[in-house]
Amino acid sequence: MNTYKKPYPLLIISIALSIMGCKTEPQFTEETKVDYNLVTNVDGAVLAYHPSSNVKILTVDSRAFKDMNKSGTLDSYEDWRLSSDERAKDLASKMSFEQIAGLMLYSSHQSIPARSEGYFAGTYDEKPFEEGVTDPSNLTDQQKKFLESDNLRHVLLTTVKSPEIAAKWNNKIQAYCEGIGLGIPANNSSDPRHGTVAKAEFDAAAGGEISMWPSTLGLAATFNPELVQNFGEIASKEYRALGITTALSPQVDIATDPRWMRFSGTFGESPKLSTAMARAYIDGFQTSGEGWGFNSVNAMVKHWPGGGSGEAGRDAHFGMGKFAVYPGNNFEEHLIPFTEGAFKLKRGTKMASAVMPYYTISWNQDTKNNENVGNAYNEYIIADLLRGKYAYDGVLCTDWGITRDHNVMDNFVDGKPWGVEVLSVAERHYKILKVGMDQFGGNNDIGPVIEAYEMGVAELGEKAMRERMEISAVRLLRNIFNVGLFENPYLDVEATINTVGKPEFMQAGFEAQLKSVVMVKNASDALPLKEKPTVYIPKRFVPASRNFLGMPISESNDYPVNIELAKRYFNVTDKPSEASAALVFIESPSAGNGYSQADIEKGGNGYLPISLQYKSYTAQKARDVSIAGGDPMEDFTNRTYKGKKVIAENITDAEMVTKAKAAMGGNPVIVIVNTSNPMVFSEIEPQASAILAHFGVQDQALFEILSGKVEPKALLPMQMPADMGFVELQAEDVPFDMTPHKDTEGNAYDFAFGLNWKGVINDERTQQYK
């Protein structure tokens, strides 16, 4: 970030006085804060440093500069008057190859504080975290090790105990980094963290832990890029107040296969809508004033070249889902949200500052080397297309864990070296470097990067390999300079407390939630409900299961919404005979990830259909032979599941609707579906008088619409298939190629369909995007 703006009258005067031999007074002030010292230049940068780091303030031309490398002189990278690019090049030239190798690392997931066991575990002075004893804002032993020994500076945060703890932890990690080596600050990052707590109450006068917004798919359902840009602007302020300067988002893959488990993280299946939303999202996050600034957050757009076409809807986090296929020859359309959106911003930062390729092997799309390897390993996908044809010169970071070994077909945290399983860990790093990538996601260990460097020296010579490493270093450092971390990486803890989740941000998020709920059916004007009616809300049974990390989730049978909050809007009864309407809250069908060890034990190949319906489904129309296949752990290549049967884990949701219909006699049954994927509505729609589809909102937002206080405005960002046969026959890479469900009112649940109180919505949004 260049905070130096010409002309500076005081600076010009000071230079003139200096030439004449006159003494000039320093044009800055310094004050002591709780965790750091703050230095404010007149008409210049605001600096902060920690006294323990041994960083001194240099006075040059009456201005203050941080002596990051403790050399006693002002280096170009320490001069905030220069551009980010100039500073990055100077610093890269001063770094050892070990320091550059560390800069290329991106940490595994860090929980603040660390868990005592499991995937996010860590220790404090070799002891696990103990509530009430361990300071949760302290650095773990593992963090200190990868910061100092491995020179790592990019840290991925997951859960944080509170905004206050996050701010204190940030100040400690920045002081630690400032005191070692060249003083390069930590670039902390996060996956999306603005989801809702469904049962939380919204109070316009109260704040919260962080503002709550609909999922990415819910944002898409608003069909409103201006709303999405506003989200980015608010989220970036909250991120910066938490010490987060890189967002591992947005996810702009066009979700052309309806079965994909990451569908809800996308903007849906429309390339045009996804492009508009991607541009707005990134402009909101990255822009501070006219361009980069202290409220900017780098956006790492993902996943190049699009991950939404996994064969049969399987996901590439798993060995059984590593192949993206293109039966519709539609590879190019998946690039549009990147090339026309993320790389062509309207505001001053011009393009997304970083890109993450997906795990997938883009099957048979390499027209140069005919190589079927993961995207981050593929010369054609990275060097020829992204770096070459589309001239992208920002940071390229691999998805997490692609250099680790692969040991099991269906484990979320297994290594994902798709197509290069036979290479060593170091050889994988070297191949990634050779195609033009800059960074290794989920790797805390400098060792394999140094080995890769040495391989490059042996093949290309030390000079060429040094130049290659410096290219990546400049890109990585530029993003740190752009957001002002070299000047001031510290947080005012009280300001963090007052910023994150403040009332006006919570209000904006809640209003966005209201605009994201789609009404797809309203027979006989069943909605809105009249003033405080008596309603029946059945309890929802959730069977025991496991989360994506394999951790057990206990079964439950409870009200699916905040029942006390519901009573403020309705008279709630447990007796259907007393109610004028039933409100049935369910979730879209969940039928597994397309693979089962039990099928292998029965003599099968392990592959199963992914169903979008509740009831038993047999895949009669599936392919006889899969398009792609092959894995070192399999002795076959045909991944067909034709003729196999699955049933949704939450079939009891469909049964809830049936039972409510029977119990209510002729009174309306209103179904509210938390929708993560397209679904087959034919099982439940005929039994419902009205249906709301939402994408992760607070219960209160639903109550506002059901009670008529707010009119539904949203539109479907995807098609809802008429049946599973159409799902099997659609091409994984092509949008809008299914016959949509048609309900008893004659409405087709197609892309951009939605109802308000008057009927089918037909406005400027449908005209622009449909």
Tab-separated table of C-alpha atoms in Angstrom, residues 374-758:
chain	number	residue	atom	x	y	z
A	374	GLY	CA	-4.549	-31.874	-10.092
A	375	ASN	CA	-5.020	-28.316	-11.332
A	376	ALA	CA	-2.189	-26.837	-9.247
A	377	TYR	CA	0.227	-29.349	-10.813
A	378	ASN	CA	-0.949	-28.800	-14.383
A	379	GLU	CA	1.272	-26.671	-16.622
A	380	TYR	CA	-1.500	-26.035	-19.139
A	381	ILE	CA	-4.085	-25.011	-16.512
A	382	ILE	CA	-1.688	-22.735	-14.569
A	383	ALA	CA	1.161	-21.570	-16.801
A	384	ASP	CA	-0.539	-21.517	-20.186
A	385	LEU	CA	-4.058	-20.427	-19.262
A	386	LEU	CA	-3.967	-18.520	-15.971
A	387	ARG	CA	-0.495	-16.978	-16.166
A	388	GLY	CA	-0.295	-16.895	-19.981
A	389	LYS	CA	-3.597	-16.378	-21.794
A	390	TYR	CA	-5.237	-14.457	-18.945
A	391	ALA	CA	-2.035	-12.689	-17.774
A	392	TYR	CA	-2.755	-13.142	-14.086
A	393	ASP	CA	0.206	-12.003	-11.972
A	394	GLY	CA	-1.248	-12.239	-8.476
A	395	VAL	CA	-0.565	-14.897	-5.853
A	396	LEU	CA	-1.442	-18.505	-6.667
A	397	CYS	CA	-1.930	-20.685	-3.590
A	398	THR	CA	-2.669	-24.389	-3.654
A	399	ASP	CA	-5.669	-25.755	-1.855
A	400	TRP	CA	-4.868	-27.337	1.512
A	401	GLY	CA	-2.915	-30.578	1.726
A	402	ILE	CA	-2.256	-31.327	-1.946
A	403	THR	CA	1.380	-32.254	-1.342
A	404	ARG	CA	0.655	-34.759	1.452
A	405	ASP	CA	0.444	-38.497	0.829
A	406	HIS	CA	-2.863	-40.144	-0.085
A	407	ASN	CA	-3.812	-43.096	2.141
A	408	VAL	CA	-7.581	-43.533	2.066
A	409	MET	CA	-10.357	-42.916	-0.468
A	410	ASP	CA	-12.975	-41.165	1.682
A	411	ASN	CA	-11.271	-39.123	4.401
A	412	PHE	CA	-11.683	-35.328	4.326
A	413	VAL	CA	-8.219	-34.603	5.769
A	414	ASP	CA	-6.367	-37.182	3.678
A	415	GLY	CA	-3.596	-35.907	1.382
A	416	LYS	CA	-4.780	-34.866	-2.094
A	417	PRO	CA	-1.856	-35.260	-4.548
A	418	TRP	CA	-4.197	-36.161	-7.377
A	419	GLY	CA	-2.411	-37.563	-10.397
A	420	VAL	CA	1.046	-37.285	-8.835
A	421	GLU	CA	0.714	-39.876	-6.087
A	422	VAL	CA	3.923	-41.590	-7.238
A	423	LEU	CA	6.035	-38.459	-6.655
A	424	SER	CA	7.730	-37.737	-3.335
A	425	VAL	CA	6.495	-34.848	-1.200
A	426	ALA	CA	9.472	-32.709	-2.281
A	427	GLU	CA	8.974	-33.602	-5.958
A	428	ARG	CA	5.358	-32.471	-5.693
A	429	HIS	CA	6.497	-29.112	-4.322
A	430	TYR	CA	8.964	-28.735	-7.179
A	431	LYS	CA	6.378	-29.565	-9.826
A	432	ILE	CA	4.041	-26.966	-8.311
A	433	LEU	CA	6.791	-24.333	-8.442
A	434	LYS	CA	7.643	-25.157	-12.045
A	435	VAL	CA	4.117	-24.521	-13.313
A	436	GLY	CA	3.968	-21.045	-11.731
A	437	MET	CA	2.349	-21.468	-8.307
A	438	ASP	CA	3.536	-19.365	-5.363
A	439	GLN	CA	2.303	-20.952	-2.169
A	440	PHE	CA	1.566	-24.262	-0.476
A	441	GLY	CA	-1.724	-24.370	1.434
A	442	GLY	CA	-1.778	-26.312	4.713
A	443	ASN	CA	1.993	-26.826	4.930
A	444	ASN	CA	3.817	-25.596	8.060
A	445	ASP	CA	7.086	-27.319	7.180
A	446	ILE	CA	9.845	-25.552	5.262
A	447	GLY	CA	11.755	-28.785	4.554
A	448	PRO	CA	10.036	-29.893	1.318
A	449	VAL	CA	10.241	-26.384	-0.152
A	450	ILE	CA	14.000	-26.265	0.459
A	451	GLU	CA	14.334	-29.700	-1.140
A	452	ALA	CA	12.333	-28.434	-4.119
A	453	TYR	CA	14.641	-25.419	-4.375
A	454	GLU	CA	17.675	-27.689	-4.394
A	455	MET	CA	16.090	-29.797	-7.156
A	456	GLY	CA	15.656	-26.609	-9.160
A	457	VAL	CA	19.261	-25.591	-8.600
A	458	ALA	CA	20.400	-28.989	-9.866
A	459	GLU	CA	18.210	-28.741	-12.975
A	460	LEU	CA	18.274	-25.008	-13.785
A	461	GLY	CA	21.218	-23.538	-11.881
A	462	GLU	CA	21.250	-21.415	-8.749
A	463	LYS	CA	20.736	-18.077	-10.520
A	464	ALA	CA	17.631	-19.224	-12.387
A	465	MET	CA	16.126	-20.851	-9.327
A	466	ARG	CA	16.814	-17.805	-7.172
A	467	GLU	CA	15.040	-15.650	-9.759
A	468	ARG	CA	12.094	-18.027	-9.789
A	469	MET	CA	11.771	-17.902	-5.999
A	470	GLU	CA	11.994	-14.103	-5.957
A	471	ILE	CA	9.113	-13.820	-8.440
A	472	SER	CA	6.865	-15.612	-5.965
A	473	ALA	CA	8.267	-13.641	-3.038
A	474	VAL	CA	7.406	-10.344	-4.735
A	475	ARG	CA	3.818	-11.453	-5.348
A	476	LEU	CA	3.390	-12.628	-1.757
A	477	LEU	CA	4.987	-9.543	-0.222
A	478	ARG	CA	3.003	-7.171	-2.444
A	479	ASN	CA	-0.220	-8.409	-0.854
A	480	ILE	CA	1.188	-7.783	2.634
A	481	PHE	CA	2.349	-4.281	1.705
A	482	ASN	CA	-0.973	-3.457	0.003
A	483	VAL	CA	-2.960	-3.837	3.219
A	484	GLY	CA	-0.519	-1.782	5.304
A	485	LEU	CA	0.777	-4.488	7.623
A	486	PHE	CA	4.379	-3.316	7.455
A	487	GLU	CA	3.297	0.048	8.828
A	488	ASN	CA	0.797	-1.046	11.467
A	489	PRO	CA	-0.180	-4.680	12.066
A	490	TYR	CA	-1.514	-4.024	15.570
A	491	LEU	CA	-5.071	-3.717	16.867
A	492	ASP	CA	-6.685	-1.490	19.457
A	493	VAL	CA	-8.538	-4.128	21.465
A	494	GLU	CA	-11.327	-1.762	22.496
A	495	ALA	CA	-11.818	-0.713	18.878
A	496	THR	CA	-12.074	-4.398	17.916
A	497	ILE	CA	-14.735	-4.995	20.570
A	498	ASN	CA	-16.700	-1.977	19.311
A	499	THR	CA	-16.377	-2.873	15.619
A	500	VAL	CA	-16.950	-6.604	15.237
A	501	GLY	CA	-20.659	-7.358	15.312
A	502	LYS	CA	-21.697	-3.780	16.049
A	503	PRO	CA	-25.446	-3.030	15.761
A	504	GLU	CA	-25.404	-1.410	12.328
A	505	PHE	CA	-23.464	-4.366	10.901
A	506	MET	CA	-25.856	-6.835	12.515
A	507	GLN	CA	-28.776	-4.868	11.057
A	508	ALA	CA	-27.310	-4.970	7.545
A	509	GLY	CA	-26.761	-8.727	7.815
A	510	PHE	CA	-30.287	-9.356	9.057
A	511	GLU	CA	-31.790	-7.276	6.259
A	512	ALA	CA	-29.754	-9.307	3.759
A	513	GLN	CA	-31.140	-12.493	5.281
A	514	LEU	CA	-34.683	-11.219	4.747
A	515	LYS	CA	-33.890	-10.552	1.094
A	516	SER	CA	-32.461	-14.051	0.574
A	517	VAL	CA	-35.541	-16.180	1.362
A	518	VAL	CA	-37.359	-17.573	-1.700
A	519	MET	CA	-41.056	-18.316	-1.661
A	520	VAL	CA	-41.638	-21.013	-4.278
A	521	LYS	CA	-45.264	-21.888	-3.474
A	522	ASN	CA	-48.231	-20.005	-2.011
A	523	ALA	CA	-51.449	-21.843	-2.865
A	524	SER	CA	-54.653	-20.031	-1.950
A	525	ASP	CA	-52.593	-17.223	-0.412
A	526	ALA	CA	-51.668	-19.359	2.561
A	527	LEU	CA	-49.042	-16.739	3.346
A	528	PRO	CA	-48.715	-14.372	5.014
A	529	LEU	CA	-50.294	-15.715	8.174
A	530	LYS	CA	-52.847	-13.493	9.855
A	531	GLU	CA	-52.138	-11.576	13.047
A	532	LYS	CA	-50.620	-13.967	15.635
A	533	PRO	CA	-52.362	-17.189	14.556
A	534	THR	CA	-52.180	-20.481	16.443
A	535	VAL	CA	-49.633	-22.720	14.743
A	536	TYR	CA	-48.367	-26.254	15.153
A	537	ILE	CA	-44.565	-26.684	14.919
A	538	PRO	CA	-43.578	-30.373	14.985
A	539	LYS	CA	-40.321	-31.436	16.564
A	540	ARG	CA	-37.599	-32.602	14.177
A	541	PHE	CA	-35.722	-35.872	14.581
A	542	VAL	CA	-32.040	-35.827	13.551
A	543	PRO	CA	-30.352	-39.242	13.444
A	544	ALA	CA	-26.852	-39.798	14.805
A	545	SER	CA	-24.161	-39.060	12.229
A	546	ARG	CA	-20.628	-37.794	11.783
A	547	ASN	CA	-19.359	-34.425	10.583
A	548	PHE	CA	-16.907	-33.926	7.724
A	549	LEU	CA	-13.961	-34.590	10.070
A	550	GLY	CA	-15.496	-37.879	11.190
A	551	MET	CA	-16.451	-36.600	14.643
A	552	PRO	CA	-19.722	-38.076	16.014
A	553	ILE	CA	-22.952	-36.046	16.180
A	554	SER	CA	-25.583	-37.335	18.598
A	555	GLU	CA	-29.179	-37.880	17.543
A	556	SER	CA	-31.757	-35.338	18.662
A	557	ASN	CA	-35.510	-34.811	18.672
A	558	ASP	CA	-36.324	-31.199	19.418
A	559	TYR	CA	-37.988	-28.108	18.069
A	560	PRO	CA	-36.128	-27.105	14.893
A	561	VAL	CA	-36.434	-23.380	15.697
A	562	ASN	CA	-36.160	-21.096	18.710
A	563	ILE	CA	-39.585	-21.892	20.099
A	564	GLU	CA	-39.588	-19.028	22.614
A	565	LEU	CA	-38.882	-16.588	19.803
A	566	ALA	CA	-41.615	-18.212	17.707
A	567	LYS	CA	-44.112	-17.496	20.497
A	568	ARG	CA	-43.570	-13.770	20.003
A	569	TYR	CA	-44.970	-14.109	16.488
A	570	PHE	CA	-47.460	-16.960	16.888
A	571	ASN	CA	-49.521	-18.816	19.433
A	572	VAL	CA	-47.732	-22.180	19.432
A	573	THR	CA	-49.493	-25.427	20.237
A	574	ASP	CA	-48.426	-29.070	20.304
A	575	LYS	CA	-51.932	-30.106	19.209
A	576	PRO	CA	-52.531	-29.944	15.441
A	577	SER	CA	-56.294	-29.855	16.035
A	578	GLU	CA	-55.955	-26.488	17.773
A	579	ALA	CA	-53.822	-24.912	15.029
A	580	SER	CA	-54.885	-22.934	11.985
A	581	ALA	CA	-51.620	-23.811	10.218
A	582	ALA	CA	-48.594	-26.086	10.587
A	583	LEU	CA	-45.058	-24.738	10.215
A	584	VAL	CA	-42.775	-27.617	9.241
A	585	PHE	CA	-39.056	-26.768	9.326
A	586	ILE	CA	-36.865	-29.257	7.442
A	587	GLU	CA	-33.583	-29.479	5.536
A	588	SER	CA	-32.937	-30.503	1.939
A	589	PRO	CA	-32.141	-34.209	1.442
A	590	SER	CA	-28.771	-35.487	2.643
A	591	ALA	CA	-27.779	-38.802	1.090
A	592	GLY	CA	-24.048	-39.130	1.632
A	593	ASN	CA	-20.988	-38.293	-0.461
A	594	GLY	CA	-21.237	-41.005	-3.093
A	595	TYR	CA	-18.972	-43.597	-1.495
A	596	SER	CA	-19.295	-46.334	1.118
A	597	GLN	CA	-16.907	-48.800	2.724
A	598	ALA	CA	-19.952	-50.986	3.379
A	599	ASP	CA	-20.435	-51.343	-0.388
A	600	ILE	CA	-16.855	-52.592	-0.699
A	601	GLU	CA	-17.436	-55.095	2.098
A	602	LYS	CA	-20.376	-56.408	0.056
A	603	GLY	CA	-18.144	-56.884	-2.992
A	604	GLY	CA	-18.924	-53.569	-4.713
A	605	ASN	CA	-16.532	-50.882	-5.929
A	606	GLY	CA	-17.524	-48.473	-3.145
A	607	TYR	CA	-19.321	-45.979	-5.374
A	608	LEU	CA	-22.932	-44.971	-4.706
A	609	PRO	CA	-25.305	-42.405	-6.164
A	610	ILE	CA	-25.716	-39.032	-4.482
A	611	SER	CA	-29.453	-38.531	-4.192
A	612	LEU	CA	-31.345	-35.246	-4.058
A	613	GLN	CA	-34.544	-36.886	-2.867
A	614	TYR	CA	-35.555	-38.153	0.569
A	615	LYS	CA	-36.937	-41.580	-0.250
A	616	SER	CA	-35.123	-44.616	-1.565
A	617	TYR	CA	-33.469	-43.967	-4.921
A	618	THR	CA	-32.056	-46.551	-7.336
A	619	ALA	CA	-29.696	-45.209	-10.004
A	620	GLN	CA	-31.152	-46.893	-13.082
A	621	LYS	CA	-30.134	-44.088	-15.459
A	622	ALA	CA	-26.514	-43.728	-14.278
A	623	ARG	CA	-23.634	-44.320	-16.718
A	624	ASP	CA	-22.618	-47.898	-17.391
A	625	VAL	CA	-18.986	-46.750	-17.452
A	626	SER	CA	-17.672	-43.686	-15.646
A	627	ILE	CA	-15.996	-40.965	-17.699
A	628	ALA	CA	-12.907	-40.864	-15.469
A	629	GLY	CA	-11.221	-43.246	-13.070
A	630	GLY	CA	-7.973	-44.494	-11.631
A	631	ASP	CA	-6.277	-44.346	-8.256
A	632	PRO	CA	-3.265	-46.164	-6.748
A	633	MET	CA	-5.601	-47.580	-4.115
A	634	GLU	CA	-7.993	-49.050	-6.688
A	635	ASP	CA	-7.445	-51.891	-9.152
A	636	PHE	CA	-10.195	-50.674	-11.492
A	637	THR	CA	-11.086	-47.485	-13.377
A	638	ASN	CA	-14.860	-47.819	-13.813
A	639	ARG	CA	-16.520	-45.891	-10.988
A	640	THR	CA	-20.070	-46.649	-12.057
A	641	TYR	CA	-22.812	-46.993	-9.446
A	642	LYS	CA	-25.590	-47.943	-11.824
A	643	GLY	CA	-28.350	-49.953	-10.184
A	644	LYS	CA	-27.294	-49.132	-6.628
A	645	LYS	CA	-29.669	-47.768	-4.033
A	646	VAL	CA	-29.426	-45.020	-1.393
A	647	ILE	CA	-31.825	-43.323	0.972
A	648	ALA	CA	-31.505	-39.886	2.550
A	649	GLU	CA	-30.208	-39.782	6.113
A	650	ASN	CA	-32.969	-37.269	6.869
A	651	ILE	CA	-35.901	-39.129	5.280
A	652	THR	CA	-37.738	-38.284	8.490
A	653	ASP	CA	-37.994	-34.697	7.172
A	654	ALA	CA	-40.255	-35.861	4.354
A	655	GLU	CA	-42.196	-37.943	6.854
A	656	MET	CA	-42.701	-34.824	9.002
A	657	VAL	CA	-44.469	-33.146	6.095
A	658	THR	CA	-46.674	-36.186	5.436
A	659	LYS	CA	-47.629	-36.514	9.089
A	660	ALA	CA	-48.358	-32.800	9.408
A	661	LYS	CA	-50.620	-32.927	6.341
A	662	ALA	CA	-52.575	-35.833	7.816
A	663	ALA	CA	-52.828	-34.201	11.238
A	664	MET	CA	-53.934	-30.781	9.976
A	665	GLY	CA	-56.996	-31.939	8.079
A	666	GLY	CA	-57.733	-29.209	5.581
A	667	ASN	CA	-55.681	-26.494	7.259
A	668	PRO	CA	-52.496	-25.250	5.555
A	669	VAL	CA	-49.154	-26.981	5.923
A	670	ILE	CA	-46.342	-24.518	5.376
A	671	VAL	CA	-42.930	-26.043	4.702
A	672	ILE	CA	-39.694	-24.145	5.313
A	673	VAL	CA	-36.615	-25.808	3.798
A	674	ASN	CA	-33.021	-24.989	4.711
A	675	THR	CA	-31.591	-25.592	1.245
A	676	SER	CA	-27.966	-26.531	0.648
A	677	ASN	CA	-28.411	-28.113	-2.793
A	678	PRO	CA	-31.080	-28.388	-5.460
A	679	MET	CA	-33.657	-30.981	-4.410
A	680	VAL	CA	-36.491	-33.083	-5.799
A	681	PHE	CA	-39.577	-31.269	-4.483
A	682	SER	CA	-42.123	-33.733	-5.866
A	683	GLU	CA	-42.002	-35.822	-2.655
A	684	ILE	CA	-43.232	-33.002	-0.411
A	685	GLU	CA	-44.577	-30.149	-2.541
A	686	PRO	CA	-48.097	-31.552	-3.220
A	687	GLN	CA	-48.660	-31.798	0.537
A	688	ALA	CA	-47.663	-28.184	1.202
A	689	SER	CA	-49.831	-25.110	0.825
A	690	ALA	CA	-46.792	-22.841	0.868
A	691	ILE	CA	-43.028	-23.393	0.704
A	692	LEU	CA	-40.146	-21.134	1.680
A	693	ALA	CA	-36.605	-22.058	0.637
A	694	HIS	CA	-33.759	-20.418	2.512
A	695	PHE	CA	-29.983	-20.784	2.515
A	696	GLY	CA	-29.017	-20.432	6.155
A	697	VAL	CA	-30.822	-17.599	7.946
A	698	GLN	CA	-31.857	-16.855	11.496
A	699	ASP	CA	-35.220	-18.268	12.572
A	700	GLN	CA	-36.366	-14.729	13.214
A	701	ALA	CA	-35.942	-13.797	9.547
A	702	LEU	CA	-38.297	-16.652	8.652
A	703	PHE	CA	-40.814	-15.561	11.289
A	704	GLU	CA	-40.764	-12.032	9.871
A	705	ILE	CA	-41.767	-13.353	6.440
A	706	LEU	CA	-44.250	-15.966	7.656
A	707	SER	CA	-46.048	-13.339	9.739
A	708	GLY	CA	-46.198	-10.886	6.847
A	709	LYS	CA	-43.981	-8.243	8.399
A	710	VAL	CA	-41.629	-8.624	5.413
A	711	GLU	CA	-42.467	-9.646	1.845
A	712	PRO	CA	-40.297	-12.324	0.191
A	713	LYS	CA	-38.128	-10.947	-2.610
A	714	ALA	CA	-35.547	-13.588	-3.459
A	715	LEU	CA	-35.175	-15.806	-6.536
A	716	LEU	CA	-33.827	-19.313	-6.998
A	717	PRO	CA	-30.126	-19.211	-7.965
A	718	MET	CA	-30.425	-22.731	-9.406
A	719	GLN	CA	-32.876	-25.184	-10.932
A	720	MET	CA	-34.859	-27.661	-8.848
A	721	PRO	CA	-34.991	-30.966	-10.805
A	722	ALA	CA	-38.264	-32.715	-11.594
A	723	ASP	CA	-36.771	-36.066	-10.586
A	724	MET	CA	-33.472	-37.886	-10.141
A	725	GLY	CA	-33.591	-39.205	-13.699
A	726	PHE	CA	-32.986	-35.674	-14.976
A	727	VAL	CA	-30.119	-35.308	-12.493
A	728	GLU	CA	-28.415	-38.458	-13.809
A	729	LEU	CA	-28.856	-37.425	-17.443
A	730	GLN	CA	-27.629	-33.825	-17.102
A	731	ALA	CA	-24.018	-33.017	-18.004
A	732	GLU	CA	-21.895	-32.237	-14.933
A	733	ASP	CA	-20.312	-29.204	-16.634
A	734	VAL	CA	-23.431	-27.575	-18.135
A	735	PRO	CA	-25.824	-25.212	-16.309
A	736	PHE	CA	-29.603	-25.125	-16.802
A	737	ASP	CA	-29.818	-28.569	-18.436
A	738	MET	CA	-32.464	-30.206	-16.221
A	739	THR	CA	-36.246	-30.198	-16.509
A	740	PRO	CA	-37.395	-28.311	-13.413
A	741	HIS	CA	-40.120	-29.410	-11.035
A	742	LYS	CA	-43.600	-28.043	-11.821
A	743	ASP	CA	-45.879	-27.670	-8.817
A	744	THR	CA	-49.633	-28.008	-8.357
A	745	GLU	CA	-50.018	-24.289	-9.115
A	746	GLY	CA	-48.355	-24.703	-12.521
A	747	ASN	CA	-45.102	-22.948	-11.570
A	748	ALA	CA	-41.745	-24.373	-12.665
A	749	TYR	CA	-38.989	-24.192	-10.034
A	750	ASP	CA	-36.452	-22.894	-12.515
A	751	PHE	CA	-33.483	-20.537	-12.208
A	752	ALA	CA	-34.584	-16.995	-11.228
A	753	PHE	CA	-38.070	-18.131	-10.141
A	754	GLY	CA	-39.635	-16.761	-6.988
A	755	LEU	CA	-42.915	-15.445	-5.628
A	756	ASN	CA	-43.970	-12.402	-3.635
A	757	TRP	CA	-47.421	-11.768	-2.165
A	758	LYS	CA	-48.752	-10.788	-5.605
